Coordinates of C-alpha atoms in Angstrom, one line a residue:
X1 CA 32.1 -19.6 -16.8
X2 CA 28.8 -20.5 -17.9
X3 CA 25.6 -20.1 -15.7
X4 CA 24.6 -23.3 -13.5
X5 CA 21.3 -24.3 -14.9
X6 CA 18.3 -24.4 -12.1
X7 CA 18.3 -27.7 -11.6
X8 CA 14.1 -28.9 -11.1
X9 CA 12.6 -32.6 -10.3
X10 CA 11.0 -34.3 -12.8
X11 CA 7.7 -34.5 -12.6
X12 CA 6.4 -38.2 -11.1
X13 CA 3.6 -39.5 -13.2
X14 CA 0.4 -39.7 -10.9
X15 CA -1.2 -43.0 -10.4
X16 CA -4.9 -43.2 -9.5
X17 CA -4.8 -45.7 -6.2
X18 CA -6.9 -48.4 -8.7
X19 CA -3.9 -48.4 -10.3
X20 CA -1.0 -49.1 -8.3
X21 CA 0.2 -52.1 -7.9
X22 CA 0.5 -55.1 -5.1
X23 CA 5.0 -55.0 -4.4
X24 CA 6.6 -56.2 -1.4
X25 CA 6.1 -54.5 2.2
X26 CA 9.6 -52.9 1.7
X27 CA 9.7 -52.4 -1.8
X28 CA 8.9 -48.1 -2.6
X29 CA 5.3 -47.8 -3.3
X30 CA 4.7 -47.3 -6.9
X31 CA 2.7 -44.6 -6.6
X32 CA 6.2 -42.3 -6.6
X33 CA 6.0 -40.9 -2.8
X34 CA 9.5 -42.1 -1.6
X35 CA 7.9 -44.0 0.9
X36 CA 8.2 -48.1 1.3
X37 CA 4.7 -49.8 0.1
X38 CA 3.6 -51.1 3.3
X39 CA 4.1 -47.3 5.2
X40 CA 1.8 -45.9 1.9
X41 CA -0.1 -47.8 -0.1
X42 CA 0.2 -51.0 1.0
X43 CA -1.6 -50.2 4.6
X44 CA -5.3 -51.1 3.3
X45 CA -3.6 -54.5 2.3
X46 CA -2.0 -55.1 5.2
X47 CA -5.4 -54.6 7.4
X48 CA -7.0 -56.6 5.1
X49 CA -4.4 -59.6 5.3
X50 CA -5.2 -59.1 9.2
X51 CA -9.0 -59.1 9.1
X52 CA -10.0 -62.2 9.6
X53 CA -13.5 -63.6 7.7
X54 CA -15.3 -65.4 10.2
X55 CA -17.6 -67.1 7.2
X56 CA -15.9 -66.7 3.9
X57 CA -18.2 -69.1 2.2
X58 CA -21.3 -67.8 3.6
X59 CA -23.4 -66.8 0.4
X60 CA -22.5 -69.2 -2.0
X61 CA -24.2 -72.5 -2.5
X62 CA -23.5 -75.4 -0.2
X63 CA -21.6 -73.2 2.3
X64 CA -21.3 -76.6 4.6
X65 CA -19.9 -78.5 1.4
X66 CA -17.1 -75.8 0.7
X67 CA -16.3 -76.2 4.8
X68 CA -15.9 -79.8 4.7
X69 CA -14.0 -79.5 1.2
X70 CA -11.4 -77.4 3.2
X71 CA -11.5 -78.7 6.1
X72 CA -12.2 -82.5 6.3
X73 CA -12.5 -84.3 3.0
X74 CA -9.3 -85.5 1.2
X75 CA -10.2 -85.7 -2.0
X76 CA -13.0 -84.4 -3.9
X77 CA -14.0 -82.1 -6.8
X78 CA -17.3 -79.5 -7.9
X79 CA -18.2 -77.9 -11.0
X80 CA -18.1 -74.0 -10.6
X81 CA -20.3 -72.1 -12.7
X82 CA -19.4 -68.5 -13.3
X83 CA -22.0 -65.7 -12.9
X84 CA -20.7 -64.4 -16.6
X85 CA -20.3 -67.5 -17.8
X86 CA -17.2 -69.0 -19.3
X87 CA -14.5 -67.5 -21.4
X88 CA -14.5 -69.4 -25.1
X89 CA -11.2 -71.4 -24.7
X90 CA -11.9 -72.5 -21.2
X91 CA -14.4 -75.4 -21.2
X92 CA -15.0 -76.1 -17.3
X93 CA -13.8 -74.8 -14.2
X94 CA -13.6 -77.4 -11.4
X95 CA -13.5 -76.9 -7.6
X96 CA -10.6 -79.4 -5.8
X97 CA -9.5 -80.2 -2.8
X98 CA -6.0 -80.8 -3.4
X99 CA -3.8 -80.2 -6.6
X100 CA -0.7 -81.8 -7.2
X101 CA 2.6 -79.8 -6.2
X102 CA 0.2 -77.9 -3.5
X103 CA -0.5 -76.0 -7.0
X104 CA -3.3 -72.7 -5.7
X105 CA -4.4 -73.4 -9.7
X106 CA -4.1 -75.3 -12.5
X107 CA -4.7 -74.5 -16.1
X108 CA -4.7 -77.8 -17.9
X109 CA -3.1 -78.5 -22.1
X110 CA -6.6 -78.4 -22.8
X111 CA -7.8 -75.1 -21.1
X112 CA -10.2 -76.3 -18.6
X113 CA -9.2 -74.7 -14.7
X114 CA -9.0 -76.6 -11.3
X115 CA -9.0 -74.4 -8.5
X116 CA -7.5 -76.1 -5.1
X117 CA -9.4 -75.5 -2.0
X118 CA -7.1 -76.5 0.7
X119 CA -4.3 -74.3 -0.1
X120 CA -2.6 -71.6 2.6
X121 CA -3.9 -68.0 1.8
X122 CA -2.0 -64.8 2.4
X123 CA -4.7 -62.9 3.7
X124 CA -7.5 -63.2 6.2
X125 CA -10.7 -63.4 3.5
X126 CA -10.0 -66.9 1.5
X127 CA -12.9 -66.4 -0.5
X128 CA -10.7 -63.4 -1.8
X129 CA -8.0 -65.2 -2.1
X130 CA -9.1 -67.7 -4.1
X131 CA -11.6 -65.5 -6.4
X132 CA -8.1 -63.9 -7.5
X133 CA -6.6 -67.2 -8.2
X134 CA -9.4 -68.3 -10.3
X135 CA -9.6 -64.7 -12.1
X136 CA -5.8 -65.5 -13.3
X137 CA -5.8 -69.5 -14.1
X138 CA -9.1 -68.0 -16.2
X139 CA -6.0 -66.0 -18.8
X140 CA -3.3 -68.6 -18.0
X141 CA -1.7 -70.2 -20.2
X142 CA -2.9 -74.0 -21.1
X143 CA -1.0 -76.3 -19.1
X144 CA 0.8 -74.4 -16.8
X145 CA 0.0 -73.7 -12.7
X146 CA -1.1 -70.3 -11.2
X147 CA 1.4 -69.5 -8.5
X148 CA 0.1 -67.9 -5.1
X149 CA -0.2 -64.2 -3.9
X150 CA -1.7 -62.1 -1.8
X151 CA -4.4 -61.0 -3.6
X152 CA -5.6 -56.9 -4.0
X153 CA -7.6 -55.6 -0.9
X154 CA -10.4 -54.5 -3.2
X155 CA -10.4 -57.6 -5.6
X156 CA -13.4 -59.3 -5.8
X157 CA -14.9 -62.8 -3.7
X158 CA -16.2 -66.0 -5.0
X159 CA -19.5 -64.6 -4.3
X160 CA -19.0 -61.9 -6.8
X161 CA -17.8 -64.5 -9.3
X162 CA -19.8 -67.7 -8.9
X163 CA -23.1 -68.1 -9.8
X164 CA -25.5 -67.5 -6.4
X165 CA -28.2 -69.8 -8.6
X166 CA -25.8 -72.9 -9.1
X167 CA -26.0 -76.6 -7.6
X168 CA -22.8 -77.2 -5.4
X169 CA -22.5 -80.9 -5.8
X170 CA -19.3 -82.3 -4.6
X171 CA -18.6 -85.6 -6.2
X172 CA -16.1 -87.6 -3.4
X173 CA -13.2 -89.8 -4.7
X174 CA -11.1 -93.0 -3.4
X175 CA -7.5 -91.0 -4.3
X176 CA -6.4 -87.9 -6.5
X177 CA -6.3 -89.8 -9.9
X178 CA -8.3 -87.1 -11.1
X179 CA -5.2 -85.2 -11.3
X180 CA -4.0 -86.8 -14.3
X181 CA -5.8 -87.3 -17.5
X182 CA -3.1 -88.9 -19.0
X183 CA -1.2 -90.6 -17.0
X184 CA 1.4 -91.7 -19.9
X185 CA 2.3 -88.5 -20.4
X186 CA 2.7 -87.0 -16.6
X187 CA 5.8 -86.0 -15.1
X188 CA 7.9 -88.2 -11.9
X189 CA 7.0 -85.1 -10.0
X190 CA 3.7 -85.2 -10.4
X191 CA 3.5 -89.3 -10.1
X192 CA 5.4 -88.7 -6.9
X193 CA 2.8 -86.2 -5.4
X194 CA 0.4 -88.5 -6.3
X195 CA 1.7 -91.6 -4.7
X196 CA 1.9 -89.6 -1.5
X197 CA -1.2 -87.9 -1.4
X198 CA -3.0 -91.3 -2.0
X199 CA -1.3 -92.8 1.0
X200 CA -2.3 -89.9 2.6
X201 CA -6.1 -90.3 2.0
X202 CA -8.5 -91.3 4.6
X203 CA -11.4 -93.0 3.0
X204 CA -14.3 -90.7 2.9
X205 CA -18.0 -90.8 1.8
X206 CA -20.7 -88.0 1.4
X207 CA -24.2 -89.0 2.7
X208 CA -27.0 -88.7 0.3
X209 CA -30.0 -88.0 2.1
X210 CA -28.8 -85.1 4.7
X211 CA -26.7 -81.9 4.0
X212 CA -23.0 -81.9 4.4
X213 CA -22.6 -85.4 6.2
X214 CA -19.2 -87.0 5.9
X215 CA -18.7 -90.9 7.1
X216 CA -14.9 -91.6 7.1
X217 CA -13.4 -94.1 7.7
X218 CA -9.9 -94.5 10.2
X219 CA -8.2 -97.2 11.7
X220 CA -9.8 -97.9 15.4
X221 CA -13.5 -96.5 14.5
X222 CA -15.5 -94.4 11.9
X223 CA -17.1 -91.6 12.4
X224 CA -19.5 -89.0 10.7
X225 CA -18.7 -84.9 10.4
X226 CA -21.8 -83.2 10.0
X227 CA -21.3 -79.2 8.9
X228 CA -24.0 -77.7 9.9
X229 CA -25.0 -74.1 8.8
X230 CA -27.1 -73.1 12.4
X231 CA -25.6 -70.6 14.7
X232 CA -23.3 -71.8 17.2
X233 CA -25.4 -70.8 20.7
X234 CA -28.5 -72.2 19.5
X235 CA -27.4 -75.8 17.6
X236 CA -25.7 -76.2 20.9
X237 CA -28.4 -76.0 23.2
X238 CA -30.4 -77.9 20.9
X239 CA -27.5 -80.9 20.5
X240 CA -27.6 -80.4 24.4
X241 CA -31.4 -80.9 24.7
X242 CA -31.2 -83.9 22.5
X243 CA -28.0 -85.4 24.3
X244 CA -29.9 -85.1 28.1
X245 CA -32.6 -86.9 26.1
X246 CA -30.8 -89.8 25.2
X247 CA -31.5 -88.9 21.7
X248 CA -28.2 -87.7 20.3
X249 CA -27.1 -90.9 18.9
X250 CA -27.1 -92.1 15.2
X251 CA -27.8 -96.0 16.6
X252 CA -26.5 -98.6 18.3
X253 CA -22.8 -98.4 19.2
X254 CA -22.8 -94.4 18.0
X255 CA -21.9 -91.9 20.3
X256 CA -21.9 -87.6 19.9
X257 CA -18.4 -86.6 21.4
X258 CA -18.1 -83.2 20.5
X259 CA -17.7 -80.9 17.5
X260 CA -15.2 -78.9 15.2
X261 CA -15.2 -75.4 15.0
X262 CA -14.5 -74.1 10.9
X263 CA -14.7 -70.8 9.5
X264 CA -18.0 -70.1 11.3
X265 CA -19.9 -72.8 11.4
X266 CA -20.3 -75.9 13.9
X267 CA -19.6 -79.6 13.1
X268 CA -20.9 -82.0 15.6
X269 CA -18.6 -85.4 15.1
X270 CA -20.0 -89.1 16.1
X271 CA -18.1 -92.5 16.7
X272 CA -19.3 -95.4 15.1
X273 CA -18.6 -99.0 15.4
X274 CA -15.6 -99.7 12.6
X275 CA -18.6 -102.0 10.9
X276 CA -20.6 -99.3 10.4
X277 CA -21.0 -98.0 6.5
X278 CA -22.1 -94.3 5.3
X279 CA -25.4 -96.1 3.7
X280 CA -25.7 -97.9 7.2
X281 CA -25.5 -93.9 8.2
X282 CA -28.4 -92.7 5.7
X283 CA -31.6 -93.4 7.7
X284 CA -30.1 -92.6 11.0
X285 CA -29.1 -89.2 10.1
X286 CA -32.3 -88.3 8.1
X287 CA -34.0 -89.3 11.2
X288 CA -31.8 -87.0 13.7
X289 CA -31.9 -84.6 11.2
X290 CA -36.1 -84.4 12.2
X291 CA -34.9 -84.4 16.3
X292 CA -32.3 -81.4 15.9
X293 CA -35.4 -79.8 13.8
X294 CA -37.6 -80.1 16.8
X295 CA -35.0 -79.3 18.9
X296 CA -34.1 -76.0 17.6
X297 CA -37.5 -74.6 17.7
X298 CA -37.7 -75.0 21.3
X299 CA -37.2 -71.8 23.4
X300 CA -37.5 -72.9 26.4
X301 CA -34.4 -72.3 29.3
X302 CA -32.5 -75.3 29.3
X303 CA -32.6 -77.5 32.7
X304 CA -30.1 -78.3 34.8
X305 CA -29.4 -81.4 33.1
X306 CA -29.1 -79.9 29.8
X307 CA -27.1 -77.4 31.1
X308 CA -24.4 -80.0 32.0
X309 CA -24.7 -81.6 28.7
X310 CA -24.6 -78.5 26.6
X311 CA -21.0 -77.7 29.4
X312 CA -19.4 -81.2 28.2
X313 CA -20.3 -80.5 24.5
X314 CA -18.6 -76.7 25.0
X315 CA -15.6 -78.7 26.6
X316 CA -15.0 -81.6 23.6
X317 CA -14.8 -78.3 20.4
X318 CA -11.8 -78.7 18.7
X319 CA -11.1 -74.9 16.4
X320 CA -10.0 -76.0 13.2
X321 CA -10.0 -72.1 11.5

């Protein structure tokens, strides 16, 4: 009878942890320990999917724009410029709020990328998120979409990517025709998302002269979002100052009724008369703009009737992320 060979394990190739990759929670962890991912591996990407960014646009250029983008405004578009610069066979990269299909990305027949804004994220840093997005519709292949996923823990951010030196100019449109350069040639899918999302679309305006101002208009009254990039304790003891004052208005018929809450910064919100128009909104708001100036420098404690108006402004924040 011949001698049983010692049997011995075969050496598992050993992975550096750079280079294992993202698998599902239950799947084993590539790196060859016998354990599931999310019990090895795949615990730093788990906290991080937990850790919530209070500010994930804080950094880049027109940090209030990129808020309202997400946040507020239907339908609008930016030109991103890359800290490197652009690969050769991808001509522009644009920012949008909404892609057809709820696409994360796009990478259009001709190369050029749209990155959508308003997308759900699979972890708590959407900067993250979307900087991984971008990094793959970058090498996708022309005219197809980039699918979502929860992008690695130590990936990089938009601020790592974008250019810190850029204009942010959001350009504001009617509907999402922007979607379709040819319009001939798009599919019933795509003419069917569009269709809805236009129906969808509550007219919207950026102002010219102030920051991060949005008129928009709605059935009953218009109003005006105004992201503001001041911290949240001391914008709203100066909005409470100014509203004590009498001075917290944007004009006849406008009133200050309270303010959204969105990834960490504040949004004050007025009602205007459904007559009112974002140009009628352009001098008004330059000219609160130089009362909330005045306002925030102040120091002093606030008085009892500030104190009450700061408690109502408290009371009417509406959390939005």
């Amino acid at each position: 009878m011949a001698k049983k060979r010692p049997q011995t394990k075969a050496e598992r190739p050993q992975l550096s942890d750079a280079e294992i990759p993202v698998v599902g929670a239950r799947e084993p962890c590539p790196c060859g320990s016998g354990r599931r991912y999310k019990a090895c591996h795949g615990r730093a990407a788990a906290h991080a999917a937990t850790e919530l960014v209070q500010r994930p646009f804080e950094g880049l250029p027109g940090e209030g724009d990129w808020v309202a983008l997400r946040e507020l405004v239907p339908a609008a578009t930016a030109e991103l410029t890359l800290k490197d610069g652009l690969p050769e066979d991808v001509p522009s990269v644009t920012l949008a709020t909404v892609l057809p299909m709820a696409w994360p990305a796009l990478r259009r027949d001709d190369g050029s990328v749209l990155l959508g804004l308003q997308n759900d994220t699979a972890s708590g840093d959407i900067s993250r998120d979307l900087a991984d997005t971008l990094r793959r519709a970058l090498t996708a292949e022309p005219g197809t979409p980039v699918k979502g996923r929860r992008a690695p823990a130590d990936g990089p951010r938009l601020q790592d990517l974008l250019d810190p030196d850029a204009t942010f100019e959001p350009a504001v449109h009617s509907g999402f025709e922007f979607w379709i350069p040819d319009t001939e040639n798009t599919t019933p899918e795509v003419s069917a998302s569009l269709e809805r999302a236009n129906a969808a679309a509550i007219p919207t305006v950026r102002l010219i002269g102030v920051d991060a101002a949005y008129w928009c208009e709605t059935p009953e009254k218009n109003h005006l979002r105004w992201v503001m990039p001041y911290p949240e304790e001391q914008l709203l003891d100066a909005l409470a100052r100014l509203h004590a004052a009498g001075r917290s208005s944007l004009g006849e018929g406008t009133r200050l009724v309270g303010s959204f809450r969105a990834h960490g910064l504040t949004v004050p919100v007025w009602d205007l008369p459904s007559g009112v128009t974002a140009e009628d909104m352009e001098k008004p708001a330059a000219e609160f703009a130089e009362r909330l100036t005045a306002a925030l420098a102040s120091d002093a404690p606030l008085t009892a009737e500030e104190r009450r108006a700061r408690g109502g402004l408290t009371n009417r924040q509406v959390t939005l992320s």
